[in-house]
PDB file of C-alpha atoms in Angstrom:
ATOM      1  CA  MET A   1      48.043  -8.410 -18.513  1.00 56.00           C
ATOM      2  CA  VAL A   2      48.228  -4.630 -18.502  1.00 60.00           C
ATOM      3  CA  SER A   3      50.023  -2.470 -21.089  1.00 63.00           C
ATOM      4  CA  VAL A   4      52.161   0.165 -19.405  1.00 66.00           C
ATOM      5  CA  ARG A   5      53.695   3.360 -20.729  1.00 64.00           C
ATOM      6  CA  LEU A   6      57.148   3.858 -19.218  1.00 58.00           C
ATOM      7  CA  TYR A   7      58.840   7.234 -19.174  1.00 51.00           C
ATOM      8  CA  ASN A   8      62.634   7.193 -19.687  1.00 46.00           C
ATOM      9  CA  PRO A   9      64.311  10.525 -18.729  1.00 40.00           C
ATOM     10  CA  PHE A  10      67.511   9.495 -20.540  1.00 37.00           C
ATOM     11  CA  HIS A  11      65.867   8.914 -23.909  1.00 38.00           C
ATOM     12  CA  SER A  12      67.890  10.573 -26.676  1.00 32.00           C
ATOM     13  CA  ILE A  13      64.891  12.213 -28.362  1.00 32.00           C
ATOM     14  CA  LEU A  14      63.595  15.101 -26.260  1.00 35.00           C
ATOM     15  CA  ARG A  15      61.060  17.742 -27.187  1.00 38.00           C
ATOM     16  CA  PRO A  16      60.816  20.790 -24.868  1.00 39.00           C
ATOM     17  CA  ARG A  17      57.475  21.549 -23.279  1.00 41.00           C
ATOM     18  CA  SER A  18      56.564  25.223 -23.250  1.00 40.00           C
ATOM     19  CA  ASN A  19      56.466  27.062 -19.921  1.00 42.00           C
ATOM     20  CA  SER A  20      58.017  24.100 -18.062  1.00 41.00           C
ATOM     21  CA  PRO A  21      60.837  24.834 -15.574  1.00 40.00           C
ATOM     22  CA  PHE A  22      61.452  21.135 -15.083  1.00 38.00           C
ATOM     23  CA  CYS A  23      62.233  18.499 -17.675  1.00 39.00           C
ATOM     24  CA  PRO A  24      61.241  18.296 -21.361  1.00 39.00           C
ATOM     25  CA  ARG A  25      58.575  15.953 -22.617  1.00 39.00           C
ATOM     26  CA  VAL A  26      59.797  12.392 -23.042  1.00 38.00           C
ATOM     27  CA  PRO A  27      58.604   9.651 -25.420  1.00 36.00           C
ATOM     28  CA  SER A  28      57.381   6.394 -23.956  1.00 38.00           C
ATOM     29  CA  ARG A  29      57.280   2.671 -24.685  1.00 35.00           C
ATOM     30  CA  PHE A  30      55.052  -0.243 -23.748  1.00 34.00           C
ATOM     31  CA  THR A  31      55.920  -3.258 -21.574  1.00 35.00           C
ATOM     32  CA  PRO A  32      53.584  -5.844 -20.012  1.00 38.00           C
ATOM     33  CA  LEU A  33      52.961  -5.693 -16.273  1.00 41.00           C
ATOM     34  CA  PRO A  34      51.671  -8.650 -14.232  1.00 40.00           C
ATOM     35  CA  LEU A  35      49.075  -8.022 -11.561  1.00 37.00           C
ATOM     36  CA  ARG A  36      49.804  -8.695  -7.901  1.00 39.00           C
ATOM     37  CA  ARG A  37      47.566  -9.672  -5.006  1.00 36.00           C
ATOM     38  CA  SER A  38      47.566  -8.406  -1.445  1.00 37.00           C
ATOM     39  CA  LEU A  39      45.225  -8.306   1.542  1.00 39.00           C
ATOM     40  CA  HIS A  40      43.734  -5.226   3.157  1.00 46.00           C
ATOM     41  CA  SER A  41      41.601  -4.568   6.212  1.00 46.00           C
ATOM     42  CA  SER A  42      41.185  -0.772   6.391  1.00 59.00           C
ATOM     43  CA  LYS A  43      37.699   0.667   6.641  1.00 65.00           C
ATOM     44  CA  VAL A  44      36.234   3.613   4.740  1.00 67.00           C
ATOM     45  CA  VAL A  45      34.718   6.489   6.673  1.00 67.00           C
ATOM     46  CA  ALA A  46      32.236   8.649   4.756  1.00 71.00           C
ATOM     47  CA  SER A  47      31.283  12.211   5.683  1.00 69.00           C
ATOM     48  CA  MET A  48      28.549  13.947   3.712  1.00 72.00           C
ATOM     49  CA  GLU A  49      29.510  17.619   4.015  1.00 80.00           C
ATOM     50  CA  GLU A  50      32.912  18.326   5.527  1.00 88.00           C
ATOM     51  CA  PRO A  51      36.216  16.454   5.872  1.00 90.00           C
ATOM     52  CA  PRO A  52      36.515  14.995   9.393  1.00 91.00           C
ATOM     53  CA  PRO A  53      38.897  16.844  11.731  1.00 92.00           C
ATOM     54  CA  GLY A  54      42.480  15.614  11.504  1.00 93.00           C
ATOM     55  CA  TYR A  55      42.240  14.583   7.842  1.00 95.00           C
ATOM     56  CA  ARG A  56      43.901  16.474   5.003  1.00 95.00           C
ATOM     57  CA  PRO A  57      41.363  17.711   2.401  1.00 97.00           C
ATOM     58  CA  ASN A  58      42.161  16.020  -0.882  1.00 97.00           C
ATOM     59  CA  VAL A  59      40.659  15.346  -4.303  1.00 99.00           C
ATOM     60  CA  GLY A  60      40.796  12.089  -6.250  1.00 99.00           C
ATOM     61  CA  ILE A  61      40.463  11.762 -10.016  1.00 99.00           C
ATOM     62  CA  CYS A  62      39.061   8.713 -11.799  1.00 99.00           C
ATOM     63  CA  LEU A  63      40.082   9.575 -15.372  1.00 99.00           C
ATOM     64  CA  VAL A  64      38.465   7.394 -18.047  1.00 98.00           C
ATOM     65  CA  ASN A  65      39.135   7.076 -21.764  1.00 98.00           C
ATOM     66  CA  PRO A  66      36.549   6.356 -24.524  1.00 95.00           C
ATOM     67  CA  SER A  67      36.902   2.624 -23.822  1.00 95.00           C
ATOM     68  CA  ASN A  68      35.963   3.167 -20.156  1.00 96.00           C
ATOM     69  CA  LYS A  69      39.456   2.187 -19.029  1.00 98.00           C
ATOM     70  CA  ILE A  70      40.822   4.030 -16.010  1.00 98.00           C
ATOM     71  CA  PHE A  71      44.121   5.910 -15.793  1.00 99.00           C
ATOM     72  CA  SER A  72      46.488   4.584 -13.123  1.00 99.00           C
ATOM     73  CA  ALA A  73      50.153   5.463 -12.661  1.00 98.00           C
ATOM     74  CA  SER A  74      53.161   4.238 -10.669  1.00 97.00           C
ATOM     75  CA  ARG A  75      54.731   6.572  -8.142  1.00 95.00           C
ATOM     76  CA  LEU A  76      58.358   7.569  -8.577  1.00 95.00           C
ATOM     77  CA  ASP A  77      58.934   7.741  -4.813  1.00 89.00           C
ATOM     78  CA  VAL A  78      57.265   4.424  -3.914  1.00 88.00           C
ATOM     79  CA  PRO A  79      58.322   1.581  -6.245  1.00 86.00           C
ATOM     80  CA  GLY A  80      55.450  -0.728  -7.083  1.00 90.00           C
ATOM     81  CA  ALA A  81      52.764   1.687  -5.835  1.00 94.00           C
ATOM     82  CA  TRP A  82      50.093   2.458  -8.441  1.00 98.00           C
ATOM     83  CA  GLN A  83      47.318   4.964  -7.996  1.00 98.00           C
ATOM     84  CA  MET A  84      44.830   7.291  -9.650  1.00 99.00           C
ATOM     85  CA  PRO A  85      45.739  10.998  -9.638  1.00 99.00           C
ATOM     86  CA  GLN A  86      45.034  12.854  -6.406  1.00 98.00           C
ATOM     87  CA  GLY A  87      46.205  15.897  -4.487  1.00 97.00           C
ATOM     88  CA  GLY A  88      45.568  18.387  -1.724  1.00 96.00           C
ATOM     89  CA  VAL A  89      42.944  21.109  -1.832  1.00 97.00           C
ATOM     90  CA  ASP A  90      44.299  24.615  -1.319  1.00 96.00           C
ATOM     91  CA  GLU A  91      42.658  26.766   1.347  1.00 94.00           C
ATOM     92  CA  GLY A  92      39.494  28.318  -0.049  1.00 96.00           C
ATOM     93  CA  GLU A  93      39.759  26.382  -3.320  1.00 98.00           C
ATOM     94  CA  ASP A  94      36.660  24.842  -4.894  1.00 98.00           C
ATOM     95  CA  VAL A  95      37.034  21.061  -5.003  1.00 98.00           C
ATOM     96  CA  ARG A  96      36.115  20.861  -8.703  1.00 98.00           C
ATOM     97  CA  VAL A  97      38.753  23.436  -9.537  1.00 98.00           C
ATOM     98  CA  ALA A  98      41.212  21.495  -7.379  1.00 99.00           C
ATOM     99  CA  ALA A  99      40.452  18.256  -9.257  1.00 99.00           C
ATOM    100  CA  MET A 100      41.118  19.788 -12.666  1.00 99.00           C
ATOM    101  CA  ARG A 101      44.262  21.513 -11.370  1.00 98.00           C
ATOM    102  CA  GLU A 102      45.676  18.297  -9.902  1.00 98.00           C
ATOM    103  CA  LEU A 103      44.897  16.411 -13.112  1.00 98.00           C
ATOM    104  CA  ARG A 104      46.804  19.008 -15.131  1.00 98.00           C
ATOM    105  CA  GLU A 105      49.732  19.173 -12.709  1.00 97.00           C
ATOM    106  CA  GLU A 106      50.219  15.394 -12.524  1.00 97.00           C
ATOM    107  CA  THR A 107      49.363  14.261 -16.059  1.00 98.00           C
ATOM    108  CA  GLY A 108      49.461  17.339 -18.289  1.00 97.00           C
ATOM    109  CA  VAL A 109      45.841  16.637 -19.280  1.00 98.00           C
ATOM    110  CA  THR A 110      43.600  19.627 -19.973  1.00 98.00           C
ATOM    111  CA  SER A 111      41.174  18.017 -22.450  1.00 98.00           C
ATOM    112  CA  ALA A 112      38.780  16.613 -19.871  1.00 98.00           C
ATOM    113  CA  GLU A 113      35.412  17.198 -18.273  1.00 98.00           C
ATOM    114  CA  ILE A 114      33.848  16.246 -14.960  1.00 98.00           C
ATOM    115  CA  ILE A 115      30.838  13.975 -15.441  1.00 97.00           C
ATOM    116  CA  SER A 116      30.119  12.659 -11.944  1.00 98.00           C
ATOM    117  CA  GLU A 117      31.296  12.832  -8.351  1.00 98.00           C
ATOM    118  CA  VAL A 118      30.970  10.910  -5.115  1.00 97.00           C
ATOM    119  CA  PRO A 119      28.628  13.167  -3.079  1.00 95.00           C
ATOM    120  CA  TYR A 120      30.514  12.644   0.186  1.00 94.00           C
ATOM    121  CA  TRP A 121      34.071  12.629   1.480  1.00 96.00           C
ATOM    122  CA  LEU A 122      35.937   9.321   1.804  1.00 96.00           C
ATOM    123  CA  THR A 123      38.805   8.911   4.244  1.00 96.00           C
ATOM    124  CA  TYR A 124      41.774   6.624   4.723  1.00 95.00           C
ATOM    125  CA  ASP A 125      44.337   6.557   7.522  1.00 94.00           C
ATOM    126  CA  PHE A 126      48.053   6.714   6.861  1.00 92.00           C
ATOM    127  CA  PRO A 127      50.108   3.731   8.043  1.00 91.00           C
ATOM    128  CA  LEU A 128      52.439   4.902  10.817  1.00 87.00           C
ATOM    129  CA  GLU A 129      55.574   5.039   8.669  1.00 85.00           C
ATOM    130  CA  VAL A 130      53.749   6.920   5.898  1.00 87.00           C
ATOM    131  CA  ARG A 131      52.206   9.326   8.398  1.00 87.00           C
ATOM    132  CA  GLU A 132      55.575  10.180   9.923  1.00 90.00           C
ATOM    133  CA  LYS A 133      57.167  10.734   6.509  1.00 87.00           C
ATOM    134  CA  LEU A 134      54.382  12.895   5.070  1.00 85.00           C
ATOM    135  CA  ASN A 135      53.761  14.978   8.168  1.00 86.00           C
ATOM    136  CA  LYS A 136      57.463  15.727   8.365  1.00 89.00           C
ATOM    137  CA  GLN A 137      57.357  16.749   4.714  1.00 84.00           C
ATOM    138  CA  TRP A 138      54.202  18.858   5.128  1.00 86.00           C
ATOM    139  CA  GLY A 139      54.944  20.188   8.620  1.00 89.00           C
ATOM    140  CA  SER A 140      51.584  18.880   9.820  1.00 89.00           C
ATOM    141  CA  ASP A 141      49.987  16.165  11.936  1.00 89.00           C
ATOM    142  CA  TRP A 142      47.346  14.649   9.659  1.00 92.00           C
ATOM    143  CA  VAL A 143      45.879  11.261  10.589  1.00 92.00           C
ATOM    144  CA  GLY A 144      45.115  10.557   6.941  1.00 94.00           C
ATOM    145  CA  GLN A 145      43.327  12.069   3.972  1.00 94.00           C
ATOM    146  CA  ALA A 146      39.682  12.943   3.306  1.00 97.00           C
ATOM    147  CA  GLN A 147      38.991  12.730  -0.413  1.00 98.00           C
ATOM    148  CA  LYS A 148      36.316  14.107  -2.725  1.00 98.00           C
ATOM    149  CA  TRP A 149      36.287  11.887  -5.810  1.00 98.00           C
ATOM    150  CA  PHE A 150      35.430  12.871  -9.384  1.00 99.00           C
ATOM    151  CA  LEU A 151      34.811  10.826 -12.506  1.00 99.00           C
ATOM    152  CA  ILE A 152      36.426  12.726 -15.374  1.00 99.00           C
ATOM    153  CA  ARG A 153      36.175  11.943 -19.072  1.00 98.00           C
ATOM    154  CA  PHE A 154      39.422  12.278 -21.079  1.00 98.00           C
ATOM    155  CA  THR A 155      38.518  13.952 -24.383  1.00 98.00           C
ATOM    156  CA  GLY A 156      42.004  14.494 -25.803  1.00 98.00           C
ATOM    157  CA  LYS A 157      44.516  12.368 -27.669  1.00 97.00           C
ATOM    158  CA  GLU A 158      46.945   9.967 -25.992  1.00 97.00           C
ATOM    159  CA  GLU A 159      49.962  12.160 -26.756  1.00 97.00           C
ATOM    160  CA  GLU A 160      48.508  14.886 -24.537  1.00 98.00           C
ATOM    161  CA  ILE A 161      49.330  12.773 -21.484  1.00 98.00           C
ATOM    162  CA  ASN A 162      52.687  13.857 -20.071  1.00 97.00           C
ATOM    163  CA  LEU A 163      53.849  12.453 -16.729  1.00 97.00           C
ATOM    164  CA  LEU A 164      56.109  15.469 -16.310  1.00 95.00           C
ATOM    165  CA  GLY A 165      52.858  17.350 -15.769  1.00 93.00           C
ATOM    166  CA  ASP A 166      52.431  21.009 -16.613  1.00 91.00           C
ATOM    167  CA  GLY A 167      55.798  21.982 -15.150  1.00 90.00           C
ATOM    168  CA  SER A 168      54.379  23.644 -12.036  1.00 92.00           C
ATOM    169  CA  GLU A 169      55.210  20.766  -9.677  1.00 89.00           C
ATOM    170  CA  LYS A 170      57.800  18.026  -9.357  1.00 92.00           C
ATOM    171  CA  PRO A 171      56.776  14.911 -11.381  1.00 94.00           C
ATOM    172  CA  GLU A 172      55.153  12.148  -9.316  1.00 94.00           C
ATOM    173  CA  PHE A 173      54.721   9.273 -11.769  1.00 97.00           C
ATOM    174  CA  GLY A 174      57.089   7.135 -13.827  1.00 96.00           C
ATOM    175  CA  ALA A 175      54.641   5.018 -15.849  1.00 97.00           C
ATOM    176  CA  TYR A 176      50.928   4.791 -16.542  1.00 98.00           C
ATOM    177  CA  SER A 177      48.355   2.392 -17.917  1.00 98.00           C
ATOM    178  CA  TRP A 178      44.660   2.245 -18.759  1.00 98.00           C
ATOM    179  CA  MET A 179      43.101  -0.402 -16.500  1.00 98.00           C
ATOM    180  CA  SER A 180      39.824  -2.026 -15.581  1.00 97.00           C
ATOM    181  CA  PRO A 181      38.322  -1.135 -12.169  1.00 97.00           C
ATOM    182  CA  GLU A 182      39.493  -4.490 -10.803  1.00 97.00           C
ATOM    183  CA  GLN A 183      43.050  -3.900 -11.997  1.00 97.00           C
ATOM    184  CA  VAL A 184      43.142  -0.396 -10.483  1.00 98.00           C
ATOM    185  CA  ILE A 185      42.160  -1.813  -7.088  1.00 97.00           C
ATOM    186  CA  GLU A 186      44.561  -4.741  -7.426  1.00 97.00           C
ATOM    187  CA  ARG A 187      47.564  -2.484  -8.091  1.00 96.00           C
ATOM    188  CA  ALA A 188      46.789   0.027  -5.321  1.00 96.00           C
ATOM    189  CA  VAL A 189      48.600   0.043  -1.972  1.00 95.00           C
ATOM    190  CA  ASP A 190      46.648  -1.749   0.730  1.00 94.00           C
ATOM    191  CA  PHE A 191      45.564   1.273   2.758  1.00 94.00           C
ATOM    192  CA  LYS A 192      43.907   2.881  -0.291  1.00 96.00           C
ATOM    193  CA  LYS A 193      42.052  -0.209  -1.502  1.00 96.00           C
ATOM    194  CA  PRO A 194      38.841   0.315   0.551  1.00 96.00           C
ATOM    195  CA  VAL A 195      38.446   3.859  -0.797  1.00 97.00           C
ATOM    196  CA  TYR A 196      39.109   2.643  -4.340  1.00 97.00           C
ATOM    197  CA  GLU A 197      36.487  -0.064  -3.925  1.00 96.00           C
ATOM    198  CA  GLU A 198      33.941   2.517  -2.766  1.00 96.00           C
ATOM    199  CA  VAL A 199      34.829   4.829  -5.675  1.00 97.00           C
ATOM    200  CA  MET A 200      34.411   2.030  -8.229  1.00 97.00           C
ATOM    201  CA  LYS A 201      31.119   1.013  -6.639  1.00 96.00           C
ATOM    202  CA  HIS A 202      29.801   4.556  -6.981  1.00 96.00           C
ATOM    203  CA  PHE A 203      31.023   5.087 -10.554  1.00 97.00           C
ATOM    204  CA  GLY A 204      30.188   1.544 -11.659  1.00 94.00           C
ATOM    205  CA  PRO A 205      26.998   2.426 -13.615  1.00 93.00           C
ATOM    206  CA  HIS A 206      28.988   4.909 -15.720  1.00 91.00           C
ATOM    207  CA  LEU A 207      31.842   2.487 -16.359  1.00 90.00           C
ATOM    208  CA  LYS A 208      29.560  -0.363 -17.459  1.00 83.00           C
ATOM    209  CA  SER A 209      27.800   1.672 -20.144  1.00 63.00           C
ATOM    210  CA  ASP A 210      28.908   1.707 -23.779  1.00 59.00           C
ATOM    211  CA  SER A 211      30.385   5.140 -23.221  1.00 54.00           C
ATOM    212  CA  VAL A 212      30.879   7.333 -20.174  1.00 57.00           C
ATOM    213  CA  THR A 213      27.947   9.750 -20.133  1.00 55.00           C
ATOM    214  CA  ASP A 214      26.637  12.469 -17.892  1.00 55.00           C
ATOM    215  CA  VAL A 215      23.875  11.612 -15.458  1.00 47.00           C
TER     216      VAL A 215
END
């Protein structure tokens, strides 16, 4: 079983978040969440230096707490879809800067440090219906996403996490939980599972130690 923090926008106790044009910070509560199983057959394509043509440059964040549990959150726009934080890289932006920016925008977390990274880009293809939806939204024609993944240590307190983010972007998540690597993969949508498996394989030595340490 996985403990989940749910965010309720209609909660009666609201505390404003400074410099946020969106919603105020909202308290949360815990409920249990059963795991689900599904099959996947996508393959991971790795590129050492540059994202392959046709793939949107993206960063992925494997955020871990002192217990080596991994942050995963459910998307507001896709019920039942859980994922680690991720987001596009702006033109000319350093990927490490992009990773910390996306983490802040999606979770409100600033107390964190990068401790490892996958030294190559990992790609996944969008399913047709997802591709049509996202490319219409972005005004693009991406086949999928090429991701640079980072293992990031969370050094703050739990109350720092705010799924309304830092107020600079529309919120993406409605609940979050700290999970084991197996649970993160289990809860992910099928087309992301191969990338998640590769990420966990690469970061495995860090996650199995008593504490997440630099290498």
